Coordinates of C-alpha atoms in Angstrom, one line a residue:
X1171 CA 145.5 -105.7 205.0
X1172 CA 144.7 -107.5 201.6
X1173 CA 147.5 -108.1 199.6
X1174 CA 146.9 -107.0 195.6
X1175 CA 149.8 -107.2 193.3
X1176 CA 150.9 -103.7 192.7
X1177 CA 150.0 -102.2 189.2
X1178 CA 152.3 -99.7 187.2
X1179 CA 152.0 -98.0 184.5
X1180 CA 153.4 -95.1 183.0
X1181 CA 152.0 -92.6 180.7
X1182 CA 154.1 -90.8 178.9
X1183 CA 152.8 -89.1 175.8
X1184 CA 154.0 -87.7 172.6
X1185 CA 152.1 -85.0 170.9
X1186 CA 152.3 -82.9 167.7
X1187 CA 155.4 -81.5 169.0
X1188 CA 154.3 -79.9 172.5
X1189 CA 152.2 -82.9 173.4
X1190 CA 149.1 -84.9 172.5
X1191 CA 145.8 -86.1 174.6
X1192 CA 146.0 -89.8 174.7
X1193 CA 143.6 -92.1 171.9
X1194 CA 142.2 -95.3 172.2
X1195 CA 145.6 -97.2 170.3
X1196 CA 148.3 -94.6 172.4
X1197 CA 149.9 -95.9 175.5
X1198 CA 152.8 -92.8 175.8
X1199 CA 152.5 -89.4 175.7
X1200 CA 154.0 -86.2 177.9
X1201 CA 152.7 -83.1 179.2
X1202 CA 154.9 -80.0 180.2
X1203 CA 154.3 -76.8 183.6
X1204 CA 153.3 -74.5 183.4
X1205 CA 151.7 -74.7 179.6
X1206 CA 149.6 -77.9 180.4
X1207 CA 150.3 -78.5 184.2
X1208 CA 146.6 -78.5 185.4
X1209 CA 145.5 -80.6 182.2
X1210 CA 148.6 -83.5 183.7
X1211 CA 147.3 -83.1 187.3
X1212 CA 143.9 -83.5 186.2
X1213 CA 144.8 -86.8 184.8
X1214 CA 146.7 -87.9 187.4
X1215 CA 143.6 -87.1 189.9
X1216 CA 141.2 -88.5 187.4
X1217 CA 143.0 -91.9 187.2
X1218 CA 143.3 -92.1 190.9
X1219 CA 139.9 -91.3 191.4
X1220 CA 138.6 -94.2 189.6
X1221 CA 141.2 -96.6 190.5
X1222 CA 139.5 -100.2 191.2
X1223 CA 142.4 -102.0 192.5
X1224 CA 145.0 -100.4 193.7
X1225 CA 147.0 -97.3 193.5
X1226 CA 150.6 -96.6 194.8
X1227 CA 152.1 -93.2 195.2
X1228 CA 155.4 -91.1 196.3
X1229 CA 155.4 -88.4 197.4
X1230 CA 158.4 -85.8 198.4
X1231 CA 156.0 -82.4 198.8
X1232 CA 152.4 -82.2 199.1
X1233 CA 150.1 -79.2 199.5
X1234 CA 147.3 -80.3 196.8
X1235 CA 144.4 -80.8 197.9
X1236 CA 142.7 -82.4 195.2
X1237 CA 145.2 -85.6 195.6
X1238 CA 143.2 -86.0 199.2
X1239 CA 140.0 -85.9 197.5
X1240 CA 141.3 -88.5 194.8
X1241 CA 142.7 -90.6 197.3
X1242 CA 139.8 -90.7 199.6
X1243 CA 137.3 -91.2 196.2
X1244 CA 139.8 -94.5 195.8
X1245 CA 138.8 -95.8 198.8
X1246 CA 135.1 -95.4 198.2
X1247 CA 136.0 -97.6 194.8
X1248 CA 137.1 -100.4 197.1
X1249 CA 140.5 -99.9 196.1
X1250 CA 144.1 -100.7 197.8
X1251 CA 145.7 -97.3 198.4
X1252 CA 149.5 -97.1 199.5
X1253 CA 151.3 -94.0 199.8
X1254 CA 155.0 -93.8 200.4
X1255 CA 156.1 -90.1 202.1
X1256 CA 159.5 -88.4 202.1
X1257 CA 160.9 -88.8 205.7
X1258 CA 161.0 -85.3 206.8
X1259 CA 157.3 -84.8 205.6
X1260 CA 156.4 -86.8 208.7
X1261 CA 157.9 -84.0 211.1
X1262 CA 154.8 -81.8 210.3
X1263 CA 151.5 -81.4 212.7
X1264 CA 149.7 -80.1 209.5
X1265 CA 150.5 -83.4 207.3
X1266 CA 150.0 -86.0 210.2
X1267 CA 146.8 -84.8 210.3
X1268 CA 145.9 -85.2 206.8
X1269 CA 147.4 -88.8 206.9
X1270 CA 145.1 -89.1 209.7
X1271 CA 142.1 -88.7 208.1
X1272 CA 142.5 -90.3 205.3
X1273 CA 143.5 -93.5 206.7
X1274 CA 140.4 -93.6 208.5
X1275 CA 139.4 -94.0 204.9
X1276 CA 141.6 -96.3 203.4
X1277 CA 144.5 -94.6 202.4
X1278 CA 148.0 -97.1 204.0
X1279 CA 150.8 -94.2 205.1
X1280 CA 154.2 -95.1 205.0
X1281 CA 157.7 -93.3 205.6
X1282 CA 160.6 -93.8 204.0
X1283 CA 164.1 -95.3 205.1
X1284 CA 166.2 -92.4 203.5
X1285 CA 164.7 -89.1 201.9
X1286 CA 162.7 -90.5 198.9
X1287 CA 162.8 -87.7 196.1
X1288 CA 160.7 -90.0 193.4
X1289 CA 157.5 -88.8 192.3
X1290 CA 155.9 -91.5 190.6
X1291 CA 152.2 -93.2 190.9
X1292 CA 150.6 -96.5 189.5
X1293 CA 146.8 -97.3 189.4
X1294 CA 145.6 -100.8 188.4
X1295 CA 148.0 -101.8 185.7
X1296 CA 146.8 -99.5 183.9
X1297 CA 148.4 -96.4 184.5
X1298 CA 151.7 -94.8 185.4
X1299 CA 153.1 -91.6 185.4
X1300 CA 156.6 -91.0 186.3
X1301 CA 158.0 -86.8 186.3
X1302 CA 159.5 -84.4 187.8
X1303 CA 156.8 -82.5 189.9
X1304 CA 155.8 -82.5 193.4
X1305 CA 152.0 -82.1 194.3
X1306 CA 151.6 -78.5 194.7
X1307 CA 149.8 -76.0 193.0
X1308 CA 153.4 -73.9 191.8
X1309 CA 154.2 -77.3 190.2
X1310 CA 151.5 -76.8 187.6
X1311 CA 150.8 -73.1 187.4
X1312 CA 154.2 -71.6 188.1
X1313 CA 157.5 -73.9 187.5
X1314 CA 158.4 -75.5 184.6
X1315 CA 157.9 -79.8 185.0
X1316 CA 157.5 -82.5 182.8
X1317 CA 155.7 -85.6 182.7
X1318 CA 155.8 -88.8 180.9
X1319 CA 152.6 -91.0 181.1
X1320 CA 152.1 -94.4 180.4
X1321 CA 148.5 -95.6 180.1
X1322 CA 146.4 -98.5 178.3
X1323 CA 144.9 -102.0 179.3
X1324 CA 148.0 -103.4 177.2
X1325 CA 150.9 -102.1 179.5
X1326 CA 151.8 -104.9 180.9
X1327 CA 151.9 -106.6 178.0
X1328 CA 153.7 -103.6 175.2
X1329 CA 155.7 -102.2 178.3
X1330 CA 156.2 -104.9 180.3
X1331 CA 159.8 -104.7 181.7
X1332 CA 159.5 -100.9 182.4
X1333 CA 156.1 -101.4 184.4
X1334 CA 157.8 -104.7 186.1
X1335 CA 161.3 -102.3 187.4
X1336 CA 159.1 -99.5 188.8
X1337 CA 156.7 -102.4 190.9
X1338 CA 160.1 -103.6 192.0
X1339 CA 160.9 -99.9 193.0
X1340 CA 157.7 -98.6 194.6
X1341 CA 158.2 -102.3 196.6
X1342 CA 161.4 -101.8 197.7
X1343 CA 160.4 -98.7 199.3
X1344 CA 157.5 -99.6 200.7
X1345 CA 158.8 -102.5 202.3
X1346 CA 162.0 -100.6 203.7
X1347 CA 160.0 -98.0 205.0
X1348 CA 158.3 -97.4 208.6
X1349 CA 154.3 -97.4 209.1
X1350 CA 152.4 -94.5 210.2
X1351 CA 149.4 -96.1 212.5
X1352 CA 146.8 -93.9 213.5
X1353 CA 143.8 -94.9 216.0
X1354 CA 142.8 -98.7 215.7
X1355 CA 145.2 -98.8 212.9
X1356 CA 146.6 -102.2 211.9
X1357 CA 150.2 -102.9 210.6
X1358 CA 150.1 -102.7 206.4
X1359 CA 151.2 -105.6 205.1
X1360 CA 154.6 -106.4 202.8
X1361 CA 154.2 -106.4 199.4
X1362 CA 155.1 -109.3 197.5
X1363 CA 155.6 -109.7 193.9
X1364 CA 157.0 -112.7 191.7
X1365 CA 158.1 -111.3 188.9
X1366 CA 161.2 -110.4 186.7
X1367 CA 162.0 -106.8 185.9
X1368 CA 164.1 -107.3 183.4
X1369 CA 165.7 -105.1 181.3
X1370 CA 164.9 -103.1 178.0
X1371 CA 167.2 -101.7 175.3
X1372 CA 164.2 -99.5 174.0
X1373 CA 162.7 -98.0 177.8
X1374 CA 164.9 -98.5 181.0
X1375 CA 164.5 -96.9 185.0
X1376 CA 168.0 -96.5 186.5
X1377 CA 166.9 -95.8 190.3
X1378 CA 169.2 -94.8 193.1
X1379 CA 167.6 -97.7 195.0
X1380 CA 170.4 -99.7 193.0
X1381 CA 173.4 -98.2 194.9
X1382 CA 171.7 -100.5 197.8
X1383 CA 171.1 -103.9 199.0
X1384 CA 167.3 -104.6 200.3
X1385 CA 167.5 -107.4 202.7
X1386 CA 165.4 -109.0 204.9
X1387 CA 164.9 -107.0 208.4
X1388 CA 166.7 -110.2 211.1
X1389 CA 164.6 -108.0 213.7
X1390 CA 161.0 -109.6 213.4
X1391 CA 159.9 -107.9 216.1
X1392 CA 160.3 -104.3 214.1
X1393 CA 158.8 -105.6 211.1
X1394 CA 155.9 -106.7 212.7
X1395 CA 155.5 -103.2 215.2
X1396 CA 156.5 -101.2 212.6
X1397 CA 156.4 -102.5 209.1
X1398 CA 159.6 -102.5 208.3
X1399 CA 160.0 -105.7 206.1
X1400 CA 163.8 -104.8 205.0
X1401 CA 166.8 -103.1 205.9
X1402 CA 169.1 -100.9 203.3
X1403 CA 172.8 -102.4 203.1
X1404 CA 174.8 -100.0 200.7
X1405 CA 176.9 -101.3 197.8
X1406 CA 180.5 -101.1 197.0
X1407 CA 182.7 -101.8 194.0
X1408 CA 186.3 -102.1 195.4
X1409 CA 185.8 -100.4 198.7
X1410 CA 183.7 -97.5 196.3
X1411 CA 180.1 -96.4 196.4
X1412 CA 178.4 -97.8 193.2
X1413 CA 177.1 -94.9 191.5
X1414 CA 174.8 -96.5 188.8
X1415 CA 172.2 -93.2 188.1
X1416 CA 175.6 -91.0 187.6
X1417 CA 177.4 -94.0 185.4
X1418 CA 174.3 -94.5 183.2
X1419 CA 173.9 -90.8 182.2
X1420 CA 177.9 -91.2 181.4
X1421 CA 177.6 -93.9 179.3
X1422 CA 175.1 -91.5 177.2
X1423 CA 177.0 -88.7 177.3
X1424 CA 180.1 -90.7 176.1
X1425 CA 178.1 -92.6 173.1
X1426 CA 176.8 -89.4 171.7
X1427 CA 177.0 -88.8 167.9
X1428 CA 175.6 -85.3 167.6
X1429 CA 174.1 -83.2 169.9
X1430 CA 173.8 -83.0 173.9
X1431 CA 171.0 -80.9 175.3
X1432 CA 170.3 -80.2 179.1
X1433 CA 167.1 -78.6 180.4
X1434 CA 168.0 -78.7 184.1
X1435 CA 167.1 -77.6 187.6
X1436 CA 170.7 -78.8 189.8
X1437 CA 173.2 -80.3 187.3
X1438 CA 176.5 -80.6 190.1
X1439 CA 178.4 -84.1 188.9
X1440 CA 181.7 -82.7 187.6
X1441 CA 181.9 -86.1 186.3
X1442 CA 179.9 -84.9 183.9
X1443 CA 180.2 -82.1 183.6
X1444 CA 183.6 -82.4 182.5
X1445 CA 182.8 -85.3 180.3
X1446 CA 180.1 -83.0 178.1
X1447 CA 182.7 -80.3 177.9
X1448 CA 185.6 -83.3 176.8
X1449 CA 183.1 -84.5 173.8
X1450 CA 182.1 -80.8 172.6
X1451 CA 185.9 -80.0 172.2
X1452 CA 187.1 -83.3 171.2
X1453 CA 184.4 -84.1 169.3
X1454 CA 182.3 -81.2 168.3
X1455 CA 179.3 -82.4 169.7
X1456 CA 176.8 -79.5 169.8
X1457 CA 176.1 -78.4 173.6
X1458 CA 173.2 -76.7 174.6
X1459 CA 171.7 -75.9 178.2
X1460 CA 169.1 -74.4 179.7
X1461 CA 169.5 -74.5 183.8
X1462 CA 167.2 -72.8 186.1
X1463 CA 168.5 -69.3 187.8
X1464 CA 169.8 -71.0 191.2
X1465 CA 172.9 -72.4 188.7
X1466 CA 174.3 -69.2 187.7
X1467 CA 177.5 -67.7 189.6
X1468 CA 180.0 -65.7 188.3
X1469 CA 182.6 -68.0 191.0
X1470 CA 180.6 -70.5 192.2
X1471 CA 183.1 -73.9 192.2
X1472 CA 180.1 -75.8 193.1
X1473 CA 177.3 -74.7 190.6
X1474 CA 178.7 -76.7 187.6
X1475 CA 176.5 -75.2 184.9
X1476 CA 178.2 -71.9 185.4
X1477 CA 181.7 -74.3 185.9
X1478 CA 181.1 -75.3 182.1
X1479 CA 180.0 -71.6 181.2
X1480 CA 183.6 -70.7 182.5
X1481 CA 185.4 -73.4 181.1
X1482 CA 183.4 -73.1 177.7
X1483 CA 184.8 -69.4 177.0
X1484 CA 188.5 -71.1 177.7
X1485 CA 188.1 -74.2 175.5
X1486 CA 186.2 -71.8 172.8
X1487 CA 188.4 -68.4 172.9
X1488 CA 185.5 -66.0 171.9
X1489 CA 182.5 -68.3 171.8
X1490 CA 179.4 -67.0 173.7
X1491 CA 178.8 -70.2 176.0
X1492 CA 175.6 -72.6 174.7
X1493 CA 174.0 -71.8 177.9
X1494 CA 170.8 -69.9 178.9
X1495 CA 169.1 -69.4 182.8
X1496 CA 165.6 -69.3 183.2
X1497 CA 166.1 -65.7 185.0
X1498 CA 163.4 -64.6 187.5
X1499 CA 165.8 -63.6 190.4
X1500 CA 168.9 -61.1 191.6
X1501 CA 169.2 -63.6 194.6
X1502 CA 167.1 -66.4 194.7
X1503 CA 164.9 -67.2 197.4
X1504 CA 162.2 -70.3 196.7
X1505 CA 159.4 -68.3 198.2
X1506 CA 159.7 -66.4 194.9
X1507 CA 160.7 -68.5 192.9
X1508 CA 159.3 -69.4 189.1
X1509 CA 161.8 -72.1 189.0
X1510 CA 163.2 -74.0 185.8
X1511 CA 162.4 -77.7 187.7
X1512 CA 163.3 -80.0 185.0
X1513 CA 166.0 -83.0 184.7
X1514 CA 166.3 -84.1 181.5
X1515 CA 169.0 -84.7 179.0
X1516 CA 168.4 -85.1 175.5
X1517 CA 171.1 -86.9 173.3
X1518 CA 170.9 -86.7 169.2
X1519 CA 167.6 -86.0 168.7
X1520 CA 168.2 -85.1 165.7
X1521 CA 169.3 -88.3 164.4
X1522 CA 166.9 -91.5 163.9
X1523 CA 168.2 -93.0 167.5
X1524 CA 167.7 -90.3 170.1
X1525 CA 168.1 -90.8 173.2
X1526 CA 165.8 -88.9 176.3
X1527 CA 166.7 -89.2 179.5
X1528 CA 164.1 -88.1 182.2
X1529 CA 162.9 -88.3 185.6
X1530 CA 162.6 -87.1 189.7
X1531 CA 167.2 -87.4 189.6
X1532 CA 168.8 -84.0 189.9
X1533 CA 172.4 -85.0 188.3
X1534 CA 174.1 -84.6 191.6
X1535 CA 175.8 -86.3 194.7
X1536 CA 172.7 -86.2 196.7
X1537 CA 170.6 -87.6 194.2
X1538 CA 172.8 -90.5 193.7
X1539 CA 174.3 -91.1 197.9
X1540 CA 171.5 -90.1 199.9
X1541 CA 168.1 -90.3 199.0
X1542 CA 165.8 -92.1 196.1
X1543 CA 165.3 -91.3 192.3
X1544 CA 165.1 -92.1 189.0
X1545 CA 165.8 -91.7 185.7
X1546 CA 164.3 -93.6 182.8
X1547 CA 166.6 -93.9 179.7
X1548 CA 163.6 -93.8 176.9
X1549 CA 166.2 -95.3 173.5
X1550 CA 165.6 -95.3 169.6
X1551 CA 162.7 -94.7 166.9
X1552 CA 159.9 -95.9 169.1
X1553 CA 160.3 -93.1 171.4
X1554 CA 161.3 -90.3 168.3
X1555 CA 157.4 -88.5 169.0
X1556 CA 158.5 -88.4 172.6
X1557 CA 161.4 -86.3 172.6
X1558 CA 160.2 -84.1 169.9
X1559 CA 158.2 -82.7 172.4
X1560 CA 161.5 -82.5 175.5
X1561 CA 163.2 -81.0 172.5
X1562 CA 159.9 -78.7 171.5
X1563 CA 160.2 -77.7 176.0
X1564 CA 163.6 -77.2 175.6
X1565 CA 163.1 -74.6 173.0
X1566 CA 160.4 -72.7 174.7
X1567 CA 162.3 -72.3 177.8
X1568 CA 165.9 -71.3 175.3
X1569 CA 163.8 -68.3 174.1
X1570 CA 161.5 -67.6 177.1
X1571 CA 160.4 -64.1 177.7
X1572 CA 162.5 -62.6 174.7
X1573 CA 160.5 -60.8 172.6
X1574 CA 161.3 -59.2 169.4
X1575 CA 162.8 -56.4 171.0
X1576 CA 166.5 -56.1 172.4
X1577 CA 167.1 -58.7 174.7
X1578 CA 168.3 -56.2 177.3
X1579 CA 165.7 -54.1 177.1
X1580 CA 163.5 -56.6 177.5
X1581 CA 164.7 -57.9 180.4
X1582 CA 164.8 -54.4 181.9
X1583 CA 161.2 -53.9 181.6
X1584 CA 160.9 -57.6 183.3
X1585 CA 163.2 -56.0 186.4
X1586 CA 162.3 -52.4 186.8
X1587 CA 160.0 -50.1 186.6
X1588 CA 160.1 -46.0 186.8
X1589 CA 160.4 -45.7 190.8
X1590 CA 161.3 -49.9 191.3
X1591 CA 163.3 -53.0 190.7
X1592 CA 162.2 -56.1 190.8
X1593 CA 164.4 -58.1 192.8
X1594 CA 162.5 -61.5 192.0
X1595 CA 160.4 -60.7 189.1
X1596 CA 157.2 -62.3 188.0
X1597 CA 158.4 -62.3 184.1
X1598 CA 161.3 -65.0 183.8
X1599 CA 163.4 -64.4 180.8
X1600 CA 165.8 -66.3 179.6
X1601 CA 169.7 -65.1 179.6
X1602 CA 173.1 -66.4 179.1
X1603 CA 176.1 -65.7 180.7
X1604 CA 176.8 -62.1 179.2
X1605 CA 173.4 -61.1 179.0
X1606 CA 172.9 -61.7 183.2
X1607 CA 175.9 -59.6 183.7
X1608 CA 174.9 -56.7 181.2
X1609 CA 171.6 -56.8 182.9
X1610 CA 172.8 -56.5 186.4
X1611 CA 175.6 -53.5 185.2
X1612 CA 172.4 -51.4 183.9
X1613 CA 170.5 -51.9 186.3
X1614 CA 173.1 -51.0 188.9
X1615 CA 174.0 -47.7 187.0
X1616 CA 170.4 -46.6 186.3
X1617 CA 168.8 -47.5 188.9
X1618 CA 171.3 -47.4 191.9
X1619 CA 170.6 -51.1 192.7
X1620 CA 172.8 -52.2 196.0
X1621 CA 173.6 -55.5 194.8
X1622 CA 175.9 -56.0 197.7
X1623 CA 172.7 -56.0 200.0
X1624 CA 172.6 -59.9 200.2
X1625 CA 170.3 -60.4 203.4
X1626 CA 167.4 -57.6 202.1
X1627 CA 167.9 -59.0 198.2
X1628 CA 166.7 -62.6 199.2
X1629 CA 163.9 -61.7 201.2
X1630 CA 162.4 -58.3 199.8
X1631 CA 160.4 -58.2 196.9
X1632 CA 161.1 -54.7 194.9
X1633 CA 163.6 -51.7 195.8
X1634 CA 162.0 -48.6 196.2
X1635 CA 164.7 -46.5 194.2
X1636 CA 163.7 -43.2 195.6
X1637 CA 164.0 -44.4 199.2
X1638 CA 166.7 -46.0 198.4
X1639 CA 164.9 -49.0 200.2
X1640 CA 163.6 -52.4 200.1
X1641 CA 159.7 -53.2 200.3
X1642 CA 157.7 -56.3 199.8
X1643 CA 160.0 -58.4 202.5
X1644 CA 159.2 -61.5 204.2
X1645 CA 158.5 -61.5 208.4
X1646 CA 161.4 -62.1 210.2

């Protein structure tokens, strides 16, 4: 097919603390799930809709869809439309057949080398949008997601370096990745840029792509069957695994001067883990999290938010630990779930250098070793509007579902009713670690709750407290 250089650009917005539309002059600005998911979907859809030239996307889950009908409305355009699809997407009758008919459109399908976790698009150098949320509707009615935009004829000019690395990514991984050829379909073509990403002390993408090596495929035959234009060759530092997403985040965390703020889904690196906990007693840098309901556990070794809850009330005899879960779930199970989905860290934001750290990575082993993701590192004063509004998100989820009323109370009204308890309710609060435990204590005496139920917890919707039994449960 006709080769067009690939386009980036990312929108990411700042608004009067939650977030603002974008004006004429304003090339950054953010948008936050559930509040104002549809209105970020919207533009997302919108800009790919009326793409002229090209327009690159990843994907990791897909059920929307209005992203076929913007894809296919693309095409119509005349535009060049590549998308890159998470591996195991590609086992599914239901999305070969989508990918089917939309390449008889236009629309170039590709899979990826390793499990590809980004979810980032570019339209015609004019647009990017890099975040945390998968196409589906729960990623914009029900969880909570973030998004950072980029968007204005200038970007390649104001944000050149940060548009250049995430060309250089979607190319990698495009050119690493398989073809998916439906009838009379034709091989896509490499992608070739000549360009320098560079680097930016202000805006910088740290990708999991780096831990690798993308070399040139010696089997020409493949790449010209199958697309495959290069060949992953991992890195090493001494006989060790670089880890350059994990190291970066560190190297935050270790320069802080006041404050570190999580508002995560996964957060499993004892690295650091251990490293926040180190510069809160050391140091007494303020600590505050907010982690989605998957990370609590009372003796989880593995679930490293609760880890730091734990070590938190032996470093701080007394201290209720900085840390809340976005509580929606006795047992979580993720065809209920109202999931907390962000990954951000936000370092001094009080001060006049913040720092916000943002992206598809979800601070653990898997995001780093075995599949793709980013972070982008967003440094300093020109980026102060931006993570007022992270910081503004962090605080709506601290205080979600409280009320004015007694937190326990509250949450018991979120859990139970006079004849039924909730077992994955559809009004999250938000706890901490004390505040779980006094929850699930009452709601055991009162209401008989068989917590030890594990099977029937996960996959039933409500007890029935005078038949003792579950309802509302999923076909076996």
């Amino acid at each position: 097919m006709k080769l067009i250089p690939l386009l980036l650009v990312f929108l990411i917005a700042s608004c009067s603390h939650l977030d603002r539309a974008p004006s004429s002059t304003e090339t950054i600005y953010s948008k936050f799930s559930p509040r104002t998911g549809k209105e970020a979907f919207d533009i997302i859809y919108d800009r790919i809709s009326n793409a002229k030239k090209y327009v690159y996307v990843t994907i990791y889950s897909w059920s929307e869809v209005s992203l076929d009908n913007a894809l296919a409305a693309a095409c119509t355009n005349g535009a060049e439309v590549k998308v890159a699809i998470h591996s195991d997407l590609f086992k599914t009758a239901a999305t070969k057949k989508r990918m089917e008919e939309l390449e008889s459109k236009c629309v170039e399908f590709k899979k990826t080398a390793k499990k590809s976790h980004v979810k980032f698009t570019i339209v015609d150098d004019i647009f990017l949008v890099n975040t945390s949320a998968n196409f589906s509707s729960k990623a914009h009615s029900t969880y909570n997601e973030s998004f950072v935009f980029f968007e204005g004829k200038e970007l390649d000019i104001k944000y050149s370096s940060i548009l250049s690395q995430f060309k250089k990514e979607f190319s990698n991984i495009w050119n690493s990745s398989s073809d998916y050829l439906s009838k009379d379909d034709k091989v896509s073509d490499k992608i070739i840029f000549d360009f320098d990403e560079g680097k930016d002390l202000e805006v910088n993408m740290i990708s999991s792509t780096e831990n690798f090596e993308f070399l040139e495929n010696p089997k020409i035959e493949q790449a010209q069957k199958d697309g495959i234009y290069s060949v992953l060759k991992r890195k090493y530092n001494k006989k060790i695994k670089t880890e350059v997403v994990k190291e970066a985040v560190l190297n935050e965390i270790n320069k802080a001067k006041k404050s570190i703020y999580l508002n995560v889904n996964h957060f499993v690196h004892k690295d650091l883990a251990d490293a926040i906990l180190k510069r809160a007693k050391d140091d007494g840098i303020e600590v505050k999290i907010v982690a989605d309901n998957q990370e609590y556990s009372p003796k989880s070794t593995k679930l490293l938010v609760s880890y730091m809850a734990r070590e938190w009330l032996k470093l701080f005899p007394g201290q209720n630990p900085p840390i809340r879960f976005k509580y929606y779930s006795f047992l979580p199970n993720i065809r209920f779930s109202q999931m907390n989905h962000n990954k951000t860290i936000i370092i001094d934001h009080e001060t006049k250098n913040p720092v916000l750290i943002t992206g598809s990575y979800n601070f653990s082993d898997t995001a780093e070793n075995t599949q793709f993701d980013n972070l982008v590192f967003y440094h300093g004063k020109s980026f102060i509007e931006l993570t007022k509004t992270f910081v503004d998100d962090f605080y709506y989820l601290w205080d979600y579902g409280r009320g004015d009323e007694s937190v326990l109370l509250t949450a018991e009204k979120s859990f139970a009713a006079e004849d039924a308890v909730y077992v994955h309710t559809k009004k999250p609060i938000s706890l901490d670690w004390f505040e779980i435990q006094a929850l699930q204590k009452h709601i055991q005496k009162k209401y008989g709750f068989p917590f030890n139920q594990y099977k029937n917890m996960r996959d039933c919707s409500v007890y029935i407290v005078s038949k003792k039994k579950f309802a509302g449960c999923l076909p076996k």
